[in-house]
Amino acid sequence: MLSLAARRLFLLVPNLVLLTFVVFAGMISWLGSPSTIMLGQDASPAAVRELDARYGFDQPVAVQYVRWIAAAAQGDLGRSVSTQQPVASMLSPAIPVTLELGLACILLALLVSLLANSIATGARIVQPLISAISVVGVTIPNFMLGAVLIYLFSVRLRWLPTTGWSPWSAGIGTHLMHMIMPVLTLSSFYACSFGLVYRAEYRATARLLFVRAARAKGLSETRVSYRHVLPNAVLPVITYAGLSLGQLVGGAVVTETIFSMPGIGRLLVSSVGSYDYPVILALTLLILVGVALANLGADLLYARVNPQVRV
Amino acid sequence: MRVARWAGLGLVLTIACASAFAPLITGRDPNASGDDLLTGPSAEHWFGTDDLGRDVLTRTLHGGRISLTLGLGAAALGCAIGVPVGIAAGFARGWASTLLTQLIDLFIALPALVLALVVTVVVGPTLGNLMLVLGLVQWPGMARLVRGQSLVLREMAFVEAAWATGNTPAAVVRRHIWPNLARIVAAQFAISVSAAIFTSASLSFLGLGLPPPTPDWGGMVQGGFEYLSLNPLLCFGPGAAVTLTIFAFYVLGRTVD
Amino acid sequence: MNTELRRRTLLAATAHAAFGVATLASWIAPHPARAAEPVRGGVLNVGFDDDAKTLNPVLSVQLSERQVLYLVFNTLVGINTDFSIKPELARAWHTEADGSRYVFELQEGVRFHDGTPFDAAAVKWNIEHRMDPATGSPQRTQLQSVIRSVEVLTPNSVAFNLINPYPALLSDLAERPGFMISPTAAQRSGAEFGRNPVGTGPFVFESWMQGASIVLKRNPSYWQAGRPWLDGVVFRDIPNHVIGLQRLTVGEVDIVTSISPDEARQVEGNDAITVEQAKVGRWFTLQYQVDKPPFDNPKLRQAIAHAIDRNRINQVTMRGRAVIADGMTPAGLWWSSPDEVVYDYNPAKARALLAEGGVAPGTTLAIAASSDLVLRRIDQLVSEQLAAVGITLQLQPVSQSESYARVVQRAINFTPISWTQRSDPNGLQYILLHSKGFANTTGYSNPEMDRMLDQARQSLDQNERKRLYAAIKSQMMRDLPYIPLYFAAEYAAVSKKIGGFVWPPDQIPRYRDAWKAAG
C-alpha cells in the first residue's frame, strides 16, 4: 500500500511540472507581457517597459518558469498581476468555500443515491423511474440546472436568495439559505451517477456465488441484501467518488460562477478573464495536486477496506 | 432497455436532422439582426427574439450544428488516441503496460473542464482548437475502457491461438481483437460525444465559446440569463436543446452495450 | 464571464475620469421623490459589478474601485454634480504666478482613520509618493508633466509649483491624484495597503472578501459634523445586472447602477424602485490604428463613417435613447460646440469613397469582439452595415477585462470602445488626440492638432479655450481617428428608501451623503 502511494506521488511530480510548464509558456508567449494588463487604461509603452524590467517579464520563458516553480516549491506563489495581492492570500479565503461546497455535495450525493437505490431494490416499479431520473440528472448541465433553480425559486417563487454567498459569521441560517441552490445544482449529477454505479454493482454482486449461497442457507432476502450485497456494492461507489473529484471541480467552477460564490472556481474564471497568469498557474497546481491526492486517498481507502485488492 | 435504445437513437437522429436542415426549417438567417428586440414567444418567433432581434429558434437549431460538429469531432479524436493506447496498455507486458496504465489513470482523474478552460484561454476558442482540447480530455475514458476489455480478451483461447499461429500483431488486432471491441467502443463513442458537448457548453457558458455571431448553445444560455425576466426562452430554449442532446447521446451510449 | 468574463466587465475600457472645472447646470436628472428627509442609521447595500483589484488610490485603475475610494478617502477638492469644483480637504485656494502656482488652505483638525493628523506635510507626501517611480503609480506620468514641486508653507497651507500654467489641476485633484492616503499607514502596510486602506473619509474600511463583498463602517469622528448619515455601506458582488435587479426587488441590495435601457425595463413599474437616467452617458466610438494600413487610408475611414447607421445602432443597443455623437463632447458643457463636420448614413457614398480610395470590394477586416453586452451588439451591427458596402468584418473575441490592454499593446486594431466624460476638456481630448497623449492608441499624429491641444491646456482664458476646443473637434472629425457613435443612455435603479445618492457625469456613483429610510 505504501509502495502504491509512493509510485503515485512519484508520477505526480513530473506530470505537474509538465502541465504547469505548458500552461506557463503558453500564457507568456501567446498573451504577451502582463504589464499592460496591470496598468490598465494607464498603460503607456514606457510604463510597460518599466514594469517588464521590474518583474522580470523581459526574461526568457524558461528562466521565468524556473523562477516560478522554484518559488512555488517553497510556498511562494507570487503576486497577482491583476490585484497585486500575494496569490496565497487570494487562494486562502477561497479554498474553504469550495471545500464546503464540494464536501456537502459528495455527502448529499452519497446519501441520496444509496438511500434511493436501497429503497428501490425491492420495489420493481420504482426502479425504472429512479433510473430514468438518474440519467436525466447526469446529463443536465450544471449551468442549466442552476438557471432553472434560480428562475423557479428566486425569480418566480422568491423563496431563496438569488445568488451571492454569505459567510458563517453573518449567521448560520443565512449561510445555509445561500448554500441550498448551489449544493443542489452541483450534487444532482453526483447523486445520479453514484446511483447508476451503485445499481450496476448491486446487480452484479447479487449474482455472485456467495450471495446465492447465503440465500440457499435460508437467510431472509432483506438480510442478504443488507449484510452481503450492499457492503460489496458500496465499495466501487467510493472509488468512483474518488475518481469523479476532477469532474466535481469542473462542476464547482460553473456552479460558483452562476451563483457568484467566492470559491476557487470563480477565482479561476475571473483570473482567466483578466489573464492573471500567476493566479491561473497557482490554481491549476492546487487543483491538480488536490485531485491527485484525493484520488490516492480513495484508492488507499478502497485497498484498506477490501484487502483482496492490490492495485 | 430496448425501448430506451430506440428512443436514444430516435432522439439523436431527430437532433441531427433538425440541425442539418436548420436553414430549411425556419428559413431565417441565424445572424441577421431584426427590429423586434427581446420579444416573447409568438406565432412568428416561437422562442421569441434576442437582444439583436434575431430569431431564437433559428439560432437554437443552428447551434446544434456547432455542438454536434464539436462533439463528434472531439469524440473521434478521443477514439483515435484512446483505442490504440487502450489496446497497447491491455496487451503490452512489463514496464510498458505499467507505464501506459499509470498514464491513463493519471489523465482520467484530471479535471476536464479546468484543463479545457486553461488551455482554451491560451490557444483561443476556434472550432479546431476546441475540438482538439475536448478530444484531449476525452481519450483517457476510452483508453481505460478498451484496456479493461483487452485484458479480458488477452486471456481468451482464440486470441492466444491467433498469437500462437504466428500472426502479426496488426493482423491479430484487426481480425480478432477489434471485432470484439467495436461494440463497446461504439457505446463509449456516444458517451464521449455527450461528454464533449457537456464540456463545450460549459466552456462557452463561461465565456470561452466560439466567437460571435456564431450561435453557440452555452453562450446563448449565458446571454439569455441576462434577460431571464423578459424572455425566459432566450435562456431555456438553447438550454433545453443542449440538455436533450447530451441526454440522447448518453442514453444511446448506455444502451448499446 | 463569459458572464463571468462579462460581469467583470471591466471598465478597463470605460476609462477613468479626470474631472475638471466645468460650469454646467442640471447635469443629472433631478431626483424624483424618494426618502425625502435625511435620517441617521441604516446600512446601504450596493449592487457592485466587482472588478476591484486594489483600494489603494495611488495604484487604482478600475472605475468600480472609485465608488469605494470616495467613501474611505477625501480628495483635496471636490466636484459638484454639475462638474464645478468645491472645497473638500482644501477649504480655499488661489493661484499665483500667472496660474503656475496654486496655494491651498487646508481644513484644520482633520485626522486619518489611524489617528494621525492630515496636514500640509501629508499632502506633500501624497503627491511625491505618486511621483516616485518606485511606487509604480499609474498617475506618475500625468503628474510629472504638470507639477514641479510641492511646498509646505504652514502646517495648514501647501503650494503646488507647476511647470506651466495648468487650469485643469483642480479637476485632477478632485479625482485619483487628489485622494489623500495616510502616509503612516501606507508606509506600515506597504503592498498590503490596497487591502487595508486608511483615509480621512466618512467611512472606515472594515473587510473585503474578494468576489463577495466590501464592508465599510461609519467613521464616528468624521470631520464634517453630523455626517455621514449611514451606519455603514456594503458593496455586494452581483454576477450580472439581471441578478442585481432581482436582488434589488427582494431588498437584498438598495441600488444597482450603470444598467442599460433593456435592463432598466425589467424593473420599470415596480413601486418600490425608482429608475433614473444619467443625463450624460459614456461616449461610445469606433477606433482603429491610423498610422498603418489599411486605416491610414482616409477614404476608408470616411467610407466607414458613411456606411454605419448610428440611428439603428442606437435603436438596437439603446432603444433609441442615446444621443448620436459627432464629436467627443456632448451638448451642454461649457466647451461644447456645434457639429461642423458630420457624416450622414449614406451607403452609396460609402461605396463611392471605397472605390476612390482603392479599397477592393470583399476586403476583409478584423474587429475586436468584446464580451460586453453593448459592445458585442455594436460589433454585430457594424459588421452587418459594412457588409452592405462590401467590407467583410471578422469578429475576434476578446474578454472585456483584457480588451483595453490589448488596445494599448496595439494588438487590437479596430474596436468599439467607450470613455467616460471628464469635467475638464483637457482630460479626455489631450490623452486621446495629442501625439504624446498617453491614451493615444490610434497612432494619430497631427502637428496642428498638437499645437491646439497644448495651447488649450495652458490657457487661462475660458473663451479662448472654448474656441480652441471647437477647432479641435472639427479637426478630429475631418481626420477621423475615431468614428463617434453616441453618448449612451445609462440608468440607476434605486430603492425608494434611499435618498441623497449622487451620480455625476463621470459615472462614479457617490454614496457619501446617502441615507436610508427605516422599514
Short mmCIF file of N, CA and C in Angstrom, two decimals, chain A residues 59-158:
data_model
loop_
_atom_site.label_atom_id
_atom_site.label_comp_id
_atom_site.label_asym_id
_atom_site.label_seq_id
_atom_site.Cartn_x
_atom_site.Cartn_y
_atom_site.Cartn_z
N GLN A 59 12.56 38.50 -19.33
CA GLN A 59 13.45 37.33 -19.36
C GLN A 59 12.87 36.25 -20.28
N PRO A 60 13.72 35.29 -20.71
CA PRO A 60 13.18 34.16 -21.50
C PRO A 60 12.18 33.37 -20.68
N VAL A 61 11.25 32.72 -21.39
CA VAL A 61 10.17 31.99 -20.73
C VAL A 61 10.71 30.93 -19.77
N ALA A 62 11.74 30.19 -20.22
CA ALA A 62 12.26 29.11 -19.39
C ALA A 62 12.79 29.65 -18.06
N VAL A 63 13.49 30.80 -18.14
CA VAL A 63 14.03 31.40 -16.92
C VAL A 63 12.88 31.79 -15.99
N GLN A 64 11.87 32.43 -16.57
CA GLN A 64 10.72 32.84 -15.75
C GLN A 64 10.05 31.64 -15.11
N TYR A 65 9.96 30.53 -15.88
CA TYR A 65 9.29 29.34 -15.35
C TYR A 65 10.07 28.75 -14.19
N VAL A 66 11.39 28.63 -14.39
CA VAL A 66 12.21 28.03 -13.33
C VAL A 66 12.08 28.86 -12.05
N ARG A 67 12.12 30.16 -12.21
CA ARG A 67 11.94 31.04 -11.05
C ARG A 67 10.60 30.77 -10.35
N TRP A 68 9.58 30.67 -11.19
CA TRP A 68 8.24 30.50 -10.62
C TRP A 68 8.12 29.18 -9.87
N ILE A 69 8.59 28.09 -10.53
CA ILE A 69 8.38 26.77 -9.93
C ILE A 69 9.25 26.62 -8.68
N ALA A 70 10.44 27.24 -8.72
CA ALA A 70 11.32 27.17 -7.55
C ALA A 70 10.66 27.89 -6.37
N ALA A 71 10.09 29.04 -6.65
CA ALA A 71 9.42 29.80 -5.60
C ALA A 71 8.18 29.04 -5.11
N ALA A 72 7.44 28.45 -6.06
CA ALA A 72 6.22 27.74 -5.70
C ALA A 72 6.53 26.54 -4.80
N ALA A 73 7.64 25.88 -5.10
CA ALA A 73 8.03 24.74 -4.30
C ALA A 73 8.29 25.15 -2.85
N GLN A 74 8.70 26.41 -2.68
CA GLN A 74 8.92 26.91 -1.32
C GLN A 74 7.68 27.60 -0.75
N GLY A 75 6.59 27.46 -1.45
CA GLY A 75 5.35 28.00 -0.93
C GLY A 75 5.05 29.43 -1.34
N ASP A 76 5.92 30.02 -2.16
CA ASP A 76 5.68 31.39 -2.60
C ASP A 76 5.09 31.37 -4.00
N LEU A 77 3.82 31.71 -4.10
CA LEU A 77 3.14 31.61 -5.39
C LEU A 77 3.15 32.93 -6.15
N GLY A 78 3.85 33.89 -5.65
CA GLY A 78 3.96 35.16 -6.36
C GLY A 78 2.79 36.08 -6.07
N ARG A 79 2.76 37.15 -6.84
CA ARG A 79 1.69 38.12 -6.67
C ARG A 79 0.82 38.16 -7.91
N SER A 80 -0.45 38.41 -7.71
CA SER A 80 -1.36 38.54 -8.83
C SER A 80 -0.98 39.75 -9.66
N VAL A 81 -0.97 39.59 -10.99
CA VAL A 81 -0.67 40.76 -11.81
C VAL A 81 -1.87 41.69 -11.87
N SER A 82 -3.02 41.17 -11.49
CA SER A 82 -4.21 41.98 -11.59
C SER A 82 -4.47 42.77 -10.31
N THR A 83 -4.38 42.12 -9.16
CA THR A 83 -4.69 42.83 -7.91
C THR A 83 -3.45 43.19 -7.11
N GLN A 84 -2.30 42.70 -7.54
CA GLN A 84 -1.04 42.95 -6.82
C GLN A 84 -1.00 42.27 -5.46
N GLN A 85 -2.02 41.46 -5.14
CA GLN A 85 -2.01 40.77 -3.86
C GLN A 85 -1.17 39.51 -3.97
N PRO A 86 -0.61 39.03 -2.83
CA PRO A 86 0.03 37.72 -2.88
C PRO A 86 -1.01 36.69 -3.28
N VAL A 87 -0.64 35.80 -4.19
CA VAL A 87 -1.60 34.81 -4.68
C VAL A 87 -2.13 33.97 -3.52
N ALA A 88 -1.22 33.63 -2.60
CA ALA A 88 -1.65 32.79 -1.47
C ALA A 88 -2.78 33.44 -0.69
N SER A 89 -2.72 34.76 -0.54
CA SER A 89 -3.75 35.43 0.24
C SER A 89 -5.08 35.49 -0.52
N MET A 90 -5.01 35.30 -1.86
CA MET A 90 -6.27 35.25 -2.61
C MET A 90 -6.86 33.85 -2.55
N LEU A 91 -5.96 32.84 -2.52
CA LEU A 91 -6.45 31.46 -2.50
C LEU A 91 -7.03 31.08 -1.15
N SER A 92 -6.38 31.56 -0.08
CA SER A 92 -6.75 31.01 1.23
C SER A 92 -8.21 31.26 1.63
N PRO A 93 -8.80 32.44 1.35
CA PRO A 93 -10.22 32.54 1.72
C PRO A 93 -11.12 31.76 0.76
N ALA A 94 -10.62 31.46 -0.45
CA ALA A 94 -11.47 30.79 -1.44
C ALA A 94 -11.54 29.29 -1.21
N ILE A 95 -10.46 28.73 -0.68
CA ILE A 95 -10.41 27.27 -0.55
C ILE A 95 -11.53 26.71 0.35
N PRO A 96 -11.74 27.30 1.54
CA PRO A 96 -12.82 26.72 2.38
C PRO A 96 -14.19 26.79 1.73
N VAL A 97 -14.44 27.82 0.94
CA VAL A 97 -15.74 27.95 0.28
C VAL A 97 -15.97 26.76 -0.65
N THR A 98 -14.95 26.46 -1.45
CA THR A 98 -15.08 25.36 -2.41
C THR A 98 -15.10 24.01 -1.69
N LEU A 99 -14.26 23.89 -0.65
CA LEU A 99 -14.25 22.63 0.08
C LEU A 99 -15.61 22.34 0.70
N GLU A 100 -16.20 23.37 1.28
CA GLU A 100 -17.51 23.19 1.90
C GLU A 100 -18.54 22.76 0.87
N LEU A 101 -18.52 23.47 -0.27
CA LEU A 101 -19.46 23.14 -1.34
C LEU A 101 -19.24 21.70 -1.80
N GLY A 102 -17.98 21.35 -2.05
CA GLY A 102 -17.66 20.02 -2.57
C GLY A 102 -18.04 18.92 -1.59
N LEU A 103 -17.68 19.12 -0.33
CA LEU A 103 -17.97 18.09 0.67
C LEU A 103 -19.47 17.91 0.85
N ALA A 104 -20.17 19.04 0.94
CA ALA A 104 -21.62 18.97 1.10
C ALA A 104 -22.23 18.21 -0.06
N CYS A 105 -21.70 18.45 -1.26
CA CYS A 105 -22.24 17.78 -2.44
C CYS A 105 -21.99 16.28 -2.40
N ILE A 106 -20.73 15.91 -2.10
CA ILE A 106 -20.39 14.48 -2.08
C ILE A 106 -21.24 13.75 -1.04
N LEU A 107 -21.34 14.35 0.15
CA LEU A 107 -22.10 13.69 1.20
C LEU A 107 -23.57 13.55 0.82
N LEU A 108 -24.12 14.66 0.33
CA LEU A 108 -25.54 14.61 -0.06
C LEU A 108 -25.74 13.59 -1.17
N ALA A 109 -24.80 13.58 -2.11
CA ALA A 109 -24.94 12.68 -3.25
C ALA A 109 -24.87 11.23 -2.79
N LEU A 110 -23.90 10.92 -1.90
CA LEU A 110 -23.79 9.54 -1.42
C LEU A 110 -25.06 9.13 -0.69
N LEU A 111 -25.50 10.02 0.18
CA LEU A 111 -26.67 9.73 0.99
C LEU A 111 -27.89 9.47 0.11
N VAL A 112 -28.14 10.41 -0.79
CA VAL A 112 -29.34 10.31 -1.63
C VAL A 112 -29.26 9.09 -2.53
N SER A 113 -28.10 8.86 -3.15
CA SER A 113 -28.02 7.77 -4.12
C SER A 113 -28.18 6.41 -3.42
N LEU A 114 -27.50 6.24 -2.27
CA LEU A 114 -27.59 4.95 -1.59
C LEU A 114 -28.99 4.72 -1.04
N LEU A 115 -29.55 5.77 -0.43
CA LEU A 115 -30.90 5.64 0.13
C LEU A 115 -31.91 5.30 -0.95
N ALA A 116 -31.92 6.13 -1.99
CA ALA A 116 -32.93 5.96 -3.03
C ALA A 116 -32.82 4.58 -3.64
N ASN A 117 -31.59 4.15 -3.91
CA ASN A 117 -31.44 2.89 -4.59
C ASN A 117 -31.63 1.69 -3.68
N SER A 118 -31.35 1.87 -2.39
CA SER A 118 -31.59 0.76 -1.47
C SER A 118 -33.08 0.55 -1.29
N ILE A 119 -33.78 1.64 -1.13
CA ILE A 119 -35.23 1.54 -1.00
C ILE A 119 -35.81 0.90 -2.25
N ALA A 120 -35.22 1.28 -3.37
CA ALA A 120 -35.79 0.84 -4.63
C ALA A 120 -35.49 -0.62 -4.96
N THR A 121 -34.55 -1.24 -4.20
CA THR A 121 -34.19 -2.61 -4.57
C THR A 121 -35.39 -3.54 -4.56
N GLY A 122 -36.29 -3.30 -3.62
CA GLY A 122 -37.44 -4.19 -3.54
C GLY A 122 -38.53 -3.83 -4.55
N ALA A 123 -38.82 -2.56 -4.62
CA ALA A 123 -39.98 -2.15 -5.41
C ALA A 123 -39.67 -2.11 -6.90
N ARG A 124 -40.25 -3.00 -7.61
CA ARG A 124 -39.92 -3.16 -9.02
C ARG A 124 -40.33 -1.96 -9.89
N ILE A 125 -41.44 -1.31 -9.53
CA ILE A 125 -41.93 -0.22 -10.38
C ILE A 125 -41.07 1.01 -10.19
N VAL A 126 -40.54 1.17 -8.96
CA VAL A 126 -39.80 2.39 -8.66
C VAL A 126 -38.47 2.41 -9.40
N GLN A 127 -37.90 1.23 -9.62
CA GLN A 127 -36.58 1.15 -10.21
C GLN A 127 -36.40 1.89 -11.54
N PRO A 128 -37.24 1.56 -12.52
CA PRO A 128 -37.05 2.25 -13.80
C PRO A 128 -37.20 3.76 -13.65
N LEU A 129 -38.07 4.17 -12.77
CA LEU A 129 -38.30 5.59 -12.56
C LEU A 129 -37.02 6.23 -12.04
N ILE A 130 -36.43 5.60 -11.02
CA ILE A 130 -35.19 6.14 -10.46
C ILE A 130 -34.09 6.14 -11.50
N SER A 131 -34.03 5.07 -12.30
CA SER A 131 -33.03 5.03 -13.35
C SER A 131 -33.21 6.19 -14.31
N ALA A 132 -34.46 6.41 -14.71
CA ALA A 132 -34.74 7.48 -15.67
C ALA A 132 -34.32 8.83 -15.08
N ILE A 133 -34.71 9.08 -13.81
CA ILE A 133 -34.34 10.33 -13.16
C ILE A 133 -32.82 10.46 -13.12
N SER A 134 -32.15 9.35 -12.80
CA SER A 134 -30.71 9.37 -12.70
C SER A 134 -30.07 9.78 -14.02
N VAL A 135 -30.59 9.22 -15.11
CA VAL A 135 -29.99 9.55 -16.42
C VAL A 135 -30.20 11.04 -16.73
N VAL A 136 -31.37 11.53 -16.43
CA VAL A 136 -31.59 12.97 -16.65
C VAL A 136 -30.62 13.77 -15.78
N GLY A 137 -30.46 13.33 -14.53
CA GLY A 137 -29.58 14.02 -13.60
C GLY A 137 -28.14 14.08 -14.06
N VAL A 138 -27.65 13.01 -14.70
CA VAL A 138 -26.25 13.05 -15.12
C VAL A 138 -26.07 13.79 -16.44
N THR A 139 -27.16 14.06 -17.14
CA THR A 139 -26.98 14.72 -18.44
C THR A 139 -27.34 16.20 -18.43
N ILE A 140 -27.98 16.68 -17.40
CA ILE A 140 -28.34 18.10 -17.42
C ILE A 140 -27.11 18.93 -16.99
N PRO A 141 -26.69 19.87 -17.81
CA PRO A 141 -25.50 20.66 -17.44
C PRO A 141 -25.78 21.50 -16.20
N ASN A 142 -24.74 21.71 -15.39
CA ASN A 142 -24.93 22.45 -14.13
C ASN A 142 -25.49 23.84 -14.38
N PHE A 143 -25.01 24.48 -15.45
CA PHE A 143 -25.46 25.86 -15.66
C PHE A 143 -26.94 25.91 -15.96
N MET A 144 -27.42 24.84 -16.64
CA MET A 144 -28.83 24.80 -16.99
C MET A 144 -29.67 24.56 -15.72
N LEU A 145 -29.23 23.60 -14.91
CA LEU A 145 -29.95 23.30 -13.67
C LEU A 145 -29.94 24.53 -12.76
N GLY A 146 -28.78 25.18 -12.67
CA GLY A 146 -28.67 26.38 -11.85
C GLY A 146 -29.63 27.46 -12.31
N ALA A 147 -29.69 27.65 -13.64
CA ALA A 147 -30.57 28.68 -14.18
C ALA A 147 -32.03 28.35 -13.88
N VAL A 148 -32.38 27.07 -14.02
CA VAL A 148 -33.77 26.66 -13.75
C VAL A 148 -34.10 26.90 -12.27
N LEU A 149 -33.18 26.51 -11.39
CA LEU A 149 -33.43 26.69 -9.95
C LEU A 149 -33.59 28.18 -9.62
N ILE A 150 -32.71 28.99 -10.17
CA ILE A 150 -32.79 30.43 -9.90
C ILE A 150 -34.12 30.98 -10.40
N TYR A 151 -34.46 30.54 -11.62
CA TYR A 151 -35.71 31.05 -12.20
C TYR A 151 -36.90 30.65 -11.33
N LEU A 152 -36.93 29.38 -10.92
CA LEU A 152 -38.06 28.90 -10.13
C LEU A 152 -38.09 29.50 -8.73
N PHE A 153 -36.99 29.30 -8.01
CA PHE A 153 -37.04 29.59 -6.57
C PHE A 153 -36.73 31.05 -6.23
N SER A 154 -36.03 31.75 -7.12
CA SER A 154 -35.75 33.15 -6.80
C SER A 154 -36.61 34.10 -7.59
N VAL A 155 -36.60 33.93 -8.94
CA VAL A 155 -37.32 34.89 -9.76
C VAL A 155 -38.83 34.73 -9.61
N ARG A 156 -39.32 33.46 -9.68
CA ARG A 156 -40.77 33.24 -9.63
C ARG A 156 -41.29 33.17 -8.19
N LEU A 157 -40.77 32.21 -7.42
CA LEU A 157 -41.35 31.97 -6.10
C LEU A 157 -40.77 32.86 -5.01
N ARG A 158 -39.56 33.34 -5.25
CA ARG A 158 -38.87 34.21 -4.29
C ARG A 158 -38.68 33.57 -2.92
#
